[in-house]
Each structure stands twice: as structure tokens, then as C-alpha cells.
Amino acid sequence: MRESKGRAPHVFLLLGGLILLAAALTWLIPAGSYDRVLDEATGQTVVVPDSFTLTEPTPVAPWLLPRLLFEALSTGPAPKLISFVFFLSGAFEIILESGAVAGLCGWVVGRFRHRRGWLVPLFVGVFSLFGFTMGLTTASIIFVPLGMAAARSLGYDARTGMAMVMLGTNAGFAAGGYNPFSVGIAQAIAELPLYSGVWLRWLLLAVLVASTSAYILRRAERAGPDGEEIFAEQPGIAPRQGLILALALMTLLLVVWGIGARGWGLGEIAAAFLVLGIVCGWVAGFGANRTCELLISGCRKMVGGALTIGVASALRLVLVQGGILDSIVHGLLGLVEQLPAWSHLLGMFYTNALLDLLITSGSGHAAVAMPLMVPLADALSLSRQSAVLAFQLGDGLVNLTSPVSNTLVSCLALSGVSYPQWLRYFLPLVGIYMVIGTGFMLLAGAVGY
């Protein structure tokens, strides 16, 4: 069957093209690296300023790409994230099959059918606090099915539900008032009091939540009839369904506590949801065989998304093995010194935004960029607090455009939204974010932040 004209390219084709481009750049950009040391104050391995040296070229040949793809799928962070997505999707398949989510959606319709517009800012505001205080980004994946169900209950599409959770969390992460993974590490490297200057970040959070909520409402699409019609025959929440919802809520609270108090990673979170799925299958009366079938069914739906995570990881692996990631960082930060004095802060902000397309981890980005930005800020007579702000805005505002973002590809896998569809939806908001970021950098410079 011939493909229809105008059809968007598959995400594997887009990522494959980017991988080929990255491999070509390893032949064109000189290889180089910074020395790295362990910073005992932050526990991070950070770069040593002024240590950049050119190294022996290690270009990546095209015929090596399939092996690197296998390495990305089998080593590093990708296998853990793929397993996390499988565990999560299997558990939610059981909860969905129980009818508990449908009953919850019927309750949501009853409360919000005359105040539909309140649902979006409510979700965005609540989840922004998770990002603002705990740096909750990747773990927010667990809430995406809930957001999608709530959006569908009011007749909105799946993309709107995903955006309510993901963009809300990311807005809080970008504002980062008490975010330990970006602002906390960046301020420790810059030798600033922990979480100092938070007044500006609270103001930034308010602006980002308002603009994000307005944008999601503006772009929300109707997925069919209103939730009142969809769930008109929903008899309510049965006792078993109520118990399943209570178990799910307890698990979510346990995960939030575990992340904040115990430093839980993906393994602990995945284990919690696997247990939740099995227990919910027993409560729903599915039996052992049916529960196993639903677990496998949920995993089967995520195979394409899981492979996307591995392919995206291969892109960064090519840059690292080609020895050009540090070279790109060195070149970008070197450009800032050449800018006019009035635009140095803006140059730091825009440079970090570009760098975030390659290094999407907040802590990893801070460990690479901040040791270089601190002496640069001192040399340019800029405050270190403003340098931290430039880093955090660059790190957070464009994070969800990068095809190597684990959070993004996982949420797309769960929601069924393709990467090209997401870019068409999100890029206009990125433009709004960049205007907001520019305004806050100018404000920081004007008030001596």
C-alpha cells in the first residue's frame, strides 16, 4: 500500500536523521574534552574551568550506528526507563479495566461540568508545585494517565490531558524555587546560599503557570461529546472501584514521600506501581491469569514508545563517543564573551537553552555548565545569582522540545501523541517562554539580582 502524501514522518525517521547528522558532525567538529572532578559539596562530577583541550578525533562511522543503537537500548539509563514505562503501563491497564477511572471521571464531570475551564489551571498549578519544590519531572510520568482521563471526562483530547500534567510540572521545574536538582546544585557550585533569591522565582512561577494554563486552554481540542454524555450511564463509583482508587492515591502519596524523603529512583517507583497493579487486579476480582494478561496488554501498547526512548538515547551516545559534546559546550559559552556587555546575561540564557537540547538532565546540565559560567560571570562583572537564573531558565523552558528528553519521550509513549504532533503543539509556547525568559533576564540585570 502506497503511503498517503503529506503524512508526517515517523518519529524513528526523525530520530534516525538526527543520529546521522550527529555522526556527520563528529567528522567535522574537532574533538575535545574538559577535565572533571568530584565536587564533594554537591556530589556531582563537574568540569574544571579552563581545562578544555583538543583530543584525538574519534569520528563515528555510519556502519557503527546499529551497534551504538544496541548499546543505547541495553546500557545506560534507557533500559531502566523502558522497564519503568512497562511497569507503569501494565499497572494502569489493570486499573483502567477495573472501571475505577471511568467512575472517577464521572465524578469529575459532576463537579466540573459547569466550570470546565477551571480543570486546566488546577492541574497546572498543582503539578507546578511538584516541580517547583521537589524537581519532579521524570516521575511526573506516573500522573499522565490521570491527566488524560480527567481531560477526556470533559471532552478534551489526550494531548490536553498530557500537557496539563507535563507542562505544569515543567513550569514549576523551570521556575525552580526549591528544586534540588537544578537550582540547588547550581547554587552550590556558584557558592551561593541554598535557595537564595527565591522571591524572583516565585514571581516567575506565577507568570509561567498563568501563561501555560492560558495556552493549554487556547489549544485544547474537543475529542468528541462532552463528558456528561460519555459518562451519562456511569452508575458511580462501586465499592471495589473506590478501594482501587484509594490504593492508587496511597501509592501516589507513597511515591511522592519516597522521592522527597528517601531519594527514590525509578526502581523503587516502578516496584511500587507493579505491586499496585497486582493488588488492584486482586481487588477487582480478575484472578491471576486475567491480571497477568492485562499486565502484558499494557506493556504491549508501550513497545513503540519504549523503542523510541532507546533511539533517542543513541543520539546523545553518538555525540559522546564522537568526542564533540564538550567541544559544542566550549564553543557555545565562548560566544557569550564576544557579545556586547548589555547582552551578556541574555547570551548566557540563550546558550543554555541551546545546550539543553543536548543535555536534558537538570543536574547533568548544571554539572557541565555552572563551573564554566561562574568564572565567566565573575570576569564579565555579572552576579552569580543572575548566572544561576540564566542556567535554570535555559535548562527548563525548552527542555520538552528535545528528542533526547527521557521525560518527553516517555510521556509521548503513554499518551500516543507523536513527536511531530507535539512539536507543532509546543513550539509556539516555547516562543512565549523565551519572551518571558528574556524579560526576566532583563529584570534581573536591572534590579541587580
Tab-separated table of C-alpha atoms in Angstrom:
chain	number	residue	atom	x	y	z
A	1	MET	CA	0.000	0.000	0.000
A	2	ARG	CA	1.399	3.382	-1.006
A	3	GLU	CA	1.801	5.951	1.803
A	4	SER	CA	-0.504	8.960	1.639
A	5	LYS	CA	1.098	12.217	0.658
A	6	GLY	CA	1.602	14.783	3.365
A	7	ARG	CA	1.779	12.200	6.123
A	8	ALA	CA	4.094	13.250	8.954
A	9	PRO	CA	7.335	11.228	9.088
A	10	HIS	CA	7.550	8.556	11.755
A	11	VAL	CA	9.419	9.543	14.903
A	12	PHE	CA	12.012	6.831	14.158
A	13	LEU	CA	12.756	8.533	10.833
A	14	LEU	CA	13.217	11.904	12.541
A	15	LEU	CA	15.475	10.479	15.239
A	16	GLY	CA	17.368	8.437	12.670
A	17	GLY	CA	18.030	11.585	10.654
A	18	LEU	CA	19.299	13.378	13.767
A	19	ILE	CA	21.575	10.451	14.595
A	20	LEU	CA	23.046	10.554	11.080
A	21	LEU	CA	23.558	14.313	11.438
A	22	ALA	CA	25.283	13.829	14.803
A	23	ALA	CA	27.546	11.170	13.280
A	24	ALA	CA	28.420	13.541	10.420
A	25	LEU	CA	29.280	16.303	12.903
A	26	THR	CA	31.787	14.006	14.621
A	27	TRP	CA	33.791	14.189	11.381
A	28	LEU	CA	33.507	17.990	11.118
A	29	ILE	CA	33.795	19.340	14.689
A	30	PRO	CA	37.194	18.944	16.406
A	31	ALA	CA	37.035	16.541	19.341
A	32	GLY	CA	37.788	17.965	22.768
A	33	SER	CA	37.101	17.483	26.452
A	34	TYR	CA	37.211	19.143	29.853
A	35	ASP	CA	38.850	17.623	32.903
A	36	ARG	CA	36.312	16.555	35.506
A	37	VAL	CA	36.488	16.230	39.284
A	38	LEU	CA	34.082	15.172	42.006
A	39	ASP	CA	32.539	18.152	43.825
A	40	GLU	CA	32.083	16.914	47.389
A	41	ALA	CA	29.620	19.720	48.198
A	42	THR	CA	27.138	18.611	45.545
A	43	GLY	CA	28.152	15.009	44.941
A	44	GLN	CA	28.339	15.803	41.221
A	45	THR	CA	31.203	15.225	38.817
A	46	VAL	CA	31.827	18.723	37.440
A	47	VAL	CA	34.068	20.145	34.740
A	48	VAL	CA	37.236	22.073	35.569
A	49	PRO	CA	37.190	25.629	34.110
A	50	ASP	CA	39.932	26.469	31.592
A	51	SER	CA	40.782	22.780	31.219
A	52	PHE	CA	39.374	22.300	27.702
A	53	THR	CA	41.830	20.633	25.366
A	54	LEU	CA	41.560	19.154	21.923
A	55	THR	CA	41.729	15.378	21.884
A	56	GLU	CA	42.344	12.617	19.384
A	57	PRO	CA	39.445	12.570	16.890
A	58	THR	CA	37.072	9.646	17.318
A	59	PRO	CA	34.570	10.126	14.482
A	60	VAL	CA	31.624	7.782	14.369
A	61	ALA	CA	31.419	5.814	11.137
A	62	PRO	CA	27.919	5.193	9.729
A	63	TRP	CA	28.326	1.414	9.933
A	64	LEU	CA	28.868	1.684	13.699
A	65	LEU	CA	25.464	3.262	14.304
A	66	PRO	CA	23.486	-0.005	14.609
A	67	ARG	CA	25.886	-1.174	17.340
A	68	LEU	CA	25.590	2.172	19.157
A	69	LEU	CA	21.820	1.878	18.930
A	70	PHE	CA	22.019	-1.546	20.586
A	71	GLU	CA	24.296	-0.117	23.301
A	72	ALA	CA	21.828	2.716	23.941
A	73	LEU	CA	18.983	0.202	24.296
A	74	SER	CA	20.926	-2.170	26.544
A	75	THR	CA	23.177	0.053	28.697
A	76	GLY	CA	22.978	3.403	30.450
A	77	PRO	CA	19.697	4.965	31.599
A	78	ALA	CA	17.491	3.753	28.715
A	79	PRO	CA	16.846	0.151	29.922
A	80	LYS	CA	15.740	1.357	33.351
A	81	LEU	CA	13.411	3.944	31.852
A	82	ILE	CA	11.976	1.432	29.383
A	83	SER	CA	11.294	-1.035	32.208
A	84	PHE	CA	9.741	1.801	34.234
A	85	VAL	CA	7.338	2.617	31.395
A	86	PHE	CA	6.397	-1.072	31.039
A	87	PHE	CA	5.699	-1.479	34.760
A	88	LEU	CA	3.671	1.714	34.836
A	89	SER	CA	1.594	0.946	31.730
A	90	GLY	CA	0.868	-2.590	32.942
A	91	ALA	CA	-0.386	-1.326	36.300
A	92	PHE	CA	-2.603	1.329	34.738
A	93	GLU	CA	-4.056	-1.180	32.274
A	94	ILE	CA	-5.401	-3.150	35.252
A	95	ILE	CA	-6.767	-0.017	36.930
A	96	LEU	CA	-8.458	1.110	33.696
A	97	GLU	CA	-10.002	-2.319	33.123
A	98	SER	CA	-11.483	-2.254	36.628
A	99	GLY	CA	-13.656	0.740	35.691
A	100	ALA	CA	-12.300	2.781	38.593
A	101	VAL	CA	-11.010	5.532	36.306
A	102	ALA	CA	-14.338	5.721	34.479
A	103	GLY	CA	-16.098	6.090	37.819
A	104	LEU	CA	-13.683	8.825	38.849
A	105	CYS	CA	-14.271	10.602	35.546
A	106	GLY	CA	-17.991	10.502	36.136
A	107	TRP	CA	-17.406	12.194	39.492
A	108	VAL	CA	-15.166	14.813	37.835
A	109	VAL	CA	-17.872	15.573	35.286
A	110	GLY	CA	-20.372	16.119	38.073
A	111	ARG	CA	-18.102	18.648	39.778
A	112	PHE	CA	-16.699	20.488	36.754
A	113	ARG	CA	-19.322	20.265	34.015
A	114	HIS	CA	-20.264	23.934	34.543
A	115	ARG	CA	-16.679	25.032	35.301
A	116	ARG	CA	-14.748	23.222	32.578
A	117	GLY	CA	-12.116	25.965	32.322
A	118	TRP	CA	-11.029	25.506	35.960
A	119	LEU	CA	-9.694	21.998	35.398
A	120	VAL	CA	-6.639	23.066	33.372
A	121	PRO	CA	-5.238	25.750	35.727
A	122	LEU	CA	-6.000	23.454	38.678
A	123	PHE	CA	-3.861	20.663	37.234
A	124	VAL	CA	-1.131	23.012	36.006
A	125	GLY	CA	-0.969	24.804	39.368
A	126	VAL	CA	-0.834	21.641	41.468
A	127	PHE	CA	1.789	19.908	39.360
A	128	SER	CA	3.877	23.066	39.040
A	129	LEU	CA	4.357	22.924	42.817
A	130	PHE	CA	5.798	19.420	42.451
A	131	GLY	CA	8.383	20.723	40.006
A	132	PHE	CA	8.996	23.928	41.986
A	133	THR	CA	9.670	22.193	45.301
A	134	MET	CA	10.887	18.666	44.503
A	135	GLY	CA	12.140	18.922	40.934
A	136	LEU	CA	9.596	16.268	39.951
A	137	THR	CA	9.976	15.756	36.188
A	138	THR	CA	10.566	12.161	35.081
A	139	ALA	CA	8.451	10.879	37.975
A	140	SER	CA	5.554	13.019	36.709
A	141	ILE	CA	5.088	10.359	34.027
A	142	ILE	CA	3.063	8.380	36.561
A	143	PHE	CA	0.388	11.104	36.596
A	144	VAL	CA	-0.066	11.373	32.818
A	145	PRO	CA	-2.814	8.700	32.597
A	146	LEU	CA	-4.712	10.528	35.356
A	147	GLY	CA	-4.467	13.828	33.485
A	148	MET	CA	-5.621	12.203	30.249
A	149	ALA	CA	-8.598	10.589	31.968
A	150	ALA	CA	-9.607	13.856	33.629
A	151	ALA	CA	-9.336	15.743	30.320
A	152	ARG	CA	-11.321	13.098	28.448
A	153	SER	CA	-14.062	13.237	31.064
A	154	LEU	CA	-14.715	16.831	29.994
A	155	GLY	CA	-14.438	16.126	26.270
A	156	TYR	CA	-10.820	17.242	25.774
A	157	ASP	CA	-8.260	15.284	23.754
A	158	ALA	CA	-5.420	13.147	25.168
A	159	ARG	CA	-2.796	15.751	24.278
A	160	THR	CA	-4.515	18.296	26.518
A	161	GLY	CA	-4.524	15.849	29.418
A	162	MET	CA	-0.839	15.074	28.936
A	163	ALA	CA	0.008	18.776	28.703
A	164	MET	CA	-1.838	19.616	31.930
A	165	VAL	CA	0.491	17.305	33.854
A	166	MET	CA	3.727	17.544	31.892
A	167	LEU	CA	3.748	21.278	31.182
A	168	GLY	CA	2.558	22.051	34.696
A	169	THR	CA	5.427	20.090	36.220
A	170	ASN	CA	7.909	21.578	33.766
A	171	ALA	CA	6.752	25.141	34.526
A	172	GLY	CA	7.483	24.548	38.205
A	173	PHE	CA	10.812	22.889	37.387
A	174	ALA	CA	11.836	25.869	35.226
A	175	ALA	CA	10.920	28.368	37.960
A	176	GLY	CA	12.814	26.093	40.349
A	177	GLY	CA	12.444	27.933	43.643
A	178	TYR	CA	13.378	24.916	45.790
A	179	ASN	CA	14.317	22.494	43.014
A	180	PRO	CA	17.210	20.427	44.399
A	181	PHE	CA	18.250	19.033	41.013
A	182	SER	CA	18.811	22.276	39.108
A	183	VAL	CA	18.803	25.401	41.289
A	184	GLY	CA	20.112	23.560	44.369
A	185	ILE	CA	23.123	22.106	42.546
A	186	ALA	CA	23.734	25.293	40.527
A	187	GLN	CA	23.755	27.499	43.642
A	188	ALA	CA	26.062	25.079	45.468
A	189	ILE	CA	28.537	25.204	42.567
A	190	ALA	CA	28.234	29.006	42.465
A	191	GLU	CA	28.848	29.121	46.249
A	192	LEU	CA	25.560	30.918	46.923
A	193	PRO	CA	23.251	30.376	49.935
A	194	LEU	CA	20.947	27.481	49.128
A	195	TYR	CA	17.642	28.646	47.571
A	196	SER	CA	18.585	32.318	47.936
A	197	GLY	CA	16.859	34.829	45.657
A	198	VAL	CA	13.631	32.848	45.769
A	199	TRP	CA	11.396	35.941	45.564
A	200	LEU	CA	12.065	36.291	41.846
A	201	ARG	CA	11.434	32.601	41.278
A	202	TRP	CA	8.011	32.807	42.962
A	203	LEU	CA	7.147	35.646	40.592
A	204	LEU	CA	8.445	33.581	37.690
A	205	LEU	CA	6.302	30.605	38.793
A	206	ALA	CA	3.137	32.739	38.780
A	207	VAL	CA	3.866	34.032	35.275
A	208	LEU	CA	4.687	30.564	33.896
A	209	VAL	CA	1.601	28.918	35.441
A	210	ALA	CA	-0.702	31.632	34.105
A	211	SER	CA	0.781	31.613	30.591
A	212	THR	CA	0.891	27.804	30.426
A	213	SER	CA	-2.716	27.424	31.593
A	214	ALA	CA	-3.935	30.032	29.116
A	215	TYR	CA	-2.054	28.351	26.276
A	216	ILE	CA	-3.384	24.871	27.059
A	217	LEU	CA	-6.954	26.199	27.229
A	218	ARG	CA	-6.433	28.038	23.959
A	219	ARG	CA	-5.144	24.923	22.189
A	220	ALA	CA	-7.465	22.390	23.849
A	221	GLU	CA	-9.303	20.321	21.274
A	222	ARG	CA	-12.588	18.554	21.687
A	223	ALA	CA	-12.211	14.785	21.373
A	224	GLY	CA	-15.889	14.055	20.966
A	225	PRO	CA	-19.026	14.575	23.037
A	226	ASP	CA	-18.909	16.176	26.449
A	227	GLY	CA	-18.003	14.032	29.402
A	228	GLU	CA	-21.591	14.418	30.579
A	229	GLU	CA	-22.661	12.363	27.543
A	230	ILE	CA	-19.723	9.955	27.650
A	231	PHE	CA	-20.308	9.027	31.283
A	232	ALA	CA	-24.069	9.546	31.384
A	233	GLU	CA	-24.635	5.830	32.064
A	234	GLN	CA	-21.802	5.544	34.587
A	235	PRO	CA	-23.522	4.308	37.764
A	236	GLY	CA	-20.921	5.927	40.006
A	237	ILE	CA	-18.019	4.508	41.936
A	238	ALA	CA	-18.636	0.968	43.147
A	239	PRO	CA	-17.098	-0.130	46.465
A	240	ARG	CA	-14.365	-2.157	44.744
A	241	GLN	CA	-13.571	0.744	42.434
A	242	GLY	CA	-13.427	3.111	45.384
A	243	LEU	CA	-10.937	0.824	47.106
A	244	ILE	CA	-8.807	0.695	43.925
A	245	LEU	CA	-8.798	4.499	43.712
A	246	ALA	CA	-7.823	4.704	47.370
A	247	LEU	CA	-4.946	2.268	46.781
A	248	ALA	CA	-3.803	4.298	43.774
A	249	LEU	CA	-3.892	7.522	45.805
A	250	MET	CA	-1.964	5.909	48.656
A	251	THR	CA	0.645	4.685	46.172
A	252	LEU	CA	0.998	8.158	44.644
A	253	LEU	CA	1.444	9.689	48.095
A	254	LEU	CA	3.962	6.986	48.972
A	255	VAL	CA	5.925	7.732	45.801
A	256	VAL	CA	5.925	11.479	46.451
A	257	TRP	CA	7.147	10.833	50.006
A	258	GLY	CA	9.747	8.357	48.808
A	259	ILE	CA	11.166	10.772	46.243
A	260	GLY	CA	11.355	13.657	48.682
A	261	ALA	CA	12.350	11.886	51.903
A	262	ARG	CA	14.152	8.770	50.731
A	263	GLY	CA	15.545	9.770	47.366
A	264	TRP	CA	13.686	7.039	45.488
A	265	GLY	CA	14.686	6.409	41.913
A	266	LEU	CA	12.911	4.726	39.019
A	267	GLY	CA	13.431	1.245	40.501
A	268	GLU	CA	11.541	1.958	43.707
A	269	ILE	CA	8.766	3.827	41.900
A	270	ALA	CA	8.351	1.032	39.336
A	271	ALA	CA	8.209	-1.578	42.091
A	272	ALA	CA	5.520	0.384	43.923
A	273	PHE	CA	3.332	0.503	40.817
A	274	LEU	CA	3.874	-3.145	39.957
A	275	VAL	CA	2.617	-4.077	43.428
A	276	LEU	CA	-0.276	-1.634	42.996
A	277	GLY	CA	-1.269	-3.291	39.726
A	278	ILE	CA	-1.216	-6.803	41.178
A	279	VAL	CA	-3.178	-5.789	44.289
A	280	CYS	CA	-5.749	-3.885	42.184
A	281	GLY	CA	-6.196	-6.954	39.990
A	282	TRP	CA	-6.997	-8.991	43.105
A	283	VAL	CA	-9.382	-6.321	44.456
A	284	ALA	CA	-11.165	-6.130	41.083
A	285	GLY	CA	-11.638	-9.898	41.120
A	286	PHE	CA	-9.768	-10.535	37.884
A	287	GLY	CA	-7.908	-13.629	39.064
A	288	ALA	CA	-4.233	-14.428	38.487
A	289	ASN	CA	-4.452	-15.275	34.779
A	290	ARG	CA	-6.511	-12.211	33.842
A	291	THR	CA	-4.211	-9.937	35.852
A	292	CYS	CA	-1.158	-11.286	34.010
A	293	GLU	CA	-2.901	-10.839	30.654
A	294	LEU	CA	-3.679	-7.192	31.478
A	295	LEU	CA	-0.090	-6.537	32.578
A	296	ILE	CA	1.172	-7.876	29.243
A	297	SER	CA	-1.502	-5.945	27.342
A	298	GLY	CA	-0.393	-2.704	28.941
A	299	CYS	CA	3.248	-3.412	28.129
A	300	ARG	CA	2.379	-4.335	24.538
A	301	LYS	CA	0.857	-0.905	23.956
A	302	MET	CA	4.142	0.738	25.002
A	303	VAL	CA	6.564	-1.169	22.760
A	304	GLY	CA	6.819	1.612	20.187
A	305	GLY	CA	7.323	4.259	22.849
A	306	ALA	CA	9.898	2.116	24.652
A	307	LEU	CA	11.956	1.737	21.485
A	308	THR	CA	11.729	5.494	20.972
A	309	ILE	CA	13.419	6.006	24.347
A	310	GLY	CA	16.340	3.833	23.232
A	311	VAL	CA	16.690	5.500	19.845
A	312	ALA	CA	16.671	8.929	21.500
A	313	SER	CA	19.418	7.796	23.887
A	314	ALA	CA	21.529	6.736	20.909
A	315	LEU	CA	21.653	10.347	19.695
A	316	ARG	CA	23.492	11.582	22.778
A	317	LEU	CA	25.695	8.483	22.796
A	318	VAL	CA	26.929	9.348	19.294
A	319	LEU	CA	27.925	12.864	20.430
A	320	VAL	CA	29.759	11.487	23.475
A	321	GLN	CA	31.583	8.725	21.624
A	322	GLY	CA	32.477	11.159	18.868
A	323	GLY	CA	34.107	13.400	21.470
A	324	ILE	CA	32.268	16.548	20.381
A	325	LEU	CA	29.791	17.186	23.205
A	326	ASP	CA	32.345	19.140	25.268
A	327	SER	CA	33.500	20.900	22.099
A	328	ILE	CA	29.965	22.144	21.464
A	329	VAL	CA	29.681	23.353	25.090
A	330	HIS	CA	33.029	25.144	24.845
A	331	GLY	CA	32.064	26.829	21.594
A	332	LEU	CA	28.656	27.989	22.806
A	333	LEU	CA	29.957	29.532	26.030
A	334	GLY	CA	32.851	31.109	24.152
A	335	LEU	CA	30.355	33.003	22.010
A	336	VAL	CA	28.951	34.748	25.088
A	337	GLU	CA	32.253	36.541	25.716
A	338	GLN	CA	32.097	38.060	22.243
A	339	LEU	CA	28.678	39.670	22.798
A	340	PRO	CA	28.123	43.349	23.766
A	341	ALA	CA	28.210	43.970	27.533
A	342	TRP	CA	24.463	44.688	27.814
A	343	SER	CA	23.586	41.288	26.327
A	344	HIS	CA	25.875	39.004	28.321
A	345	LEU	CA	23.089	37.724	30.576
A	346	LEU	CA	20.846	37.123	27.590
A	347	GLY	CA	23.718	35.324	25.881
A	348	MET	CA	24.056	33.003	28.887
A	349	PHE	CA	20.322	32.319	28.830
A	350	TYR	CA	20.150	31.562	25.097
A	351	THR	CA	23.337	29.484	25.212
A	352	ASN	CA	21.946	27.305	27.991
A	353	ALA	CA	18.702	26.910	26.043
A	354	LEU	CA	20.692	25.533	23.093
A	355	LEU	CA	22.787	23.348	25.368
A	356	ASP	CA	19.638	21.888	26.926
A	357	LEU	CA	18.718	20.305	23.604
A	358	LEU	CA	21.726	18.010	24.146
A	359	ILE	CA	21.865	17.724	27.960
A	360	THR	CA	18.297	17.480	29.254
A	361	SER	CA	19.110	16.336	32.789
A	362	GLY	CA	18.902	19.305	35.158
A	363	SER	CA	21.665	18.036	37.439
A	364	GLY	CA	23.809	16.931	34.496
A	365	HIS	CA	23.381	20.294	32.785
A	366	ALA	CA	24.325	22.130	35.994
A	367	ALA	CA	27.420	19.963	36.471
A	368	VAL	CA	28.637	20.800	32.964
A	369	ALA	CA	27.605	24.451	32.575
A	370	MET	CA	27.854	26.074	36.013
A	371	PRO	CA	31.591	25.519	36.644
A	372	LEU	CA	32.176	27.338	33.356
A	373	MET	CA	29.555	30.039	33.852
A	374	VAL	CA	30.687	31.101	37.346
A	375	PRO	CA	34.162	32.319	36.309
A	376	LEU	CA	32.640	33.752	33.130
A	377	ALA	CA	30.118	35.748	35.209
A	378	ASP	CA	32.899	36.981	37.506
A	379	ALA	CA	35.013	38.067	34.539
A	380	LEU	CA	32.078	39.921	32.976
A	381	SER	CA	31.100	41.600	36.306
A	382	LEU	CA	27.773	39.763	36.453
A	383	SER	CA	26.227	38.452	39.659
A	384	ARG	CA	26.425	34.719	40.226
A	385	GLN	CA	22.744	34.688	41.163
A	386	SER	CA	21.879	36.009	37.703
A	387	ALA	CA	24.131	33.351	36.168
A	388	VAL	CA	22.159	30.670	38.049
A	389	LEU	CA	18.915	32.203	36.768
A	390	ALA	CA	20.242	32.128	33.197
A	391	PHE	CA	21.117	28.464	33.607
A	392	GLN	CA	17.797	27.435	35.160
A	393	LEU	CA	15.675	29.237	32.560
A	394	GLY	CA	17.729	27.851	29.697
A	395	ASP	CA	17.558	24.397	31.241
A	396	GLY	CA	13.821	24.381	31.939
A	397	LEU	CA	11.950	26.389	29.333
A	398	VAL	CA	12.952	24.404	26.226
A	399	ASN	CA	13.524	21.002	27.846
A	400	LEU	CA	10.423	19.400	26.379
A	401	THR	CA	11.428	20.084	22.774
A	402	SER	CA	14.494	17.850	22.805
A	403	PRO	CA	14.109	14.389	21.241
A	404	VAL	CA	16.610	13.070	23.824
A	405	SER	CA	14.439	14.133	26.783
A	406	ASN	CA	13.511	10.964	28.689
A	407	THR	CA	10.515	12.704	30.234
A	408	LEU	CA	9.170	13.802	26.871
A	409	VAL	CA	9.556	10.520	25.010
A	410	SER	CA	8.042	8.591	27.935
A	411	CYS	CA	5.003	10.890	28.151
A	412	LEU	CA	4.531	10.701	24.376
A	413	ALA	CA	4.681	6.915	24.610
A	414	LEU	CA	1.970	6.853	27.270
A	415	SER	CA	-0.287	9.351	25.529
A	416	GLY	CA	0.042	8.116	21.951
A	417	VAL	CA	0.972	11.613	20.720
A	418	SER	CA	3.701	11.582	18.060
A	419	TYR	CA	6.815	13.733	18.308
A	420	PRO	CA	5.943	15.833	15.202
A	421	GLN	CA	2.439	16.422	16.599
A	422	TRP	CA	3.965	17.501	19.908
A	423	LEU	CA	6.364	19.941	18.249
A	424	ARG	CA	3.534	21.578	16.321
A	425	TYR	CA	1.666	21.956	19.597
A	426	PHE	CA	4.517	23.020	21.880
A	427	LEU	CA	6.815	25.234	19.770
A	428	PRO	CA	4.520	28.294	19.881
A	429	LEU	CA	4.560	28.034	23.686
A	430	VAL	CA	8.360	27.794	23.595
A	431	GLY	CA	8.334	31.140	21.792
A	432	ILE	CA	6.192	32.590	24.594
A	433	TYR	CA	8.521	31.066	27.184
A	434	MET	CA	11.581	32.590	25.522
A	435	VAL	CA	9.952	36.029	25.621
A	436	ILE	CA	9.182	35.527	29.314
A	437	GLY	CA	12.730	34.323	29.951
A	438	THR	CA	14.180	37.317	28.135
A	439	GLY	CA	12.029	39.661	30.218
A	440	PHE	CA	13.150	38.062	33.478
A	441	MET	CA	16.808	38.179	32.499
A	442	LEU	CA	16.475	41.896	31.711
A	443	LEU	CA	14.657	42.384	35.035
A	444	ALA	CA	17.434	40.530	36.885
A	445	GLY	CA	20.041	42.772	35.304
A	446	ALA	CA	18.050	45.936	36.036
A	447	VAL	CA	17.484	45.194	39.745
A	448	GLY	CA	20.946	43.783	40.399
A	449	TYR	CA	19.598	40.312	41.193
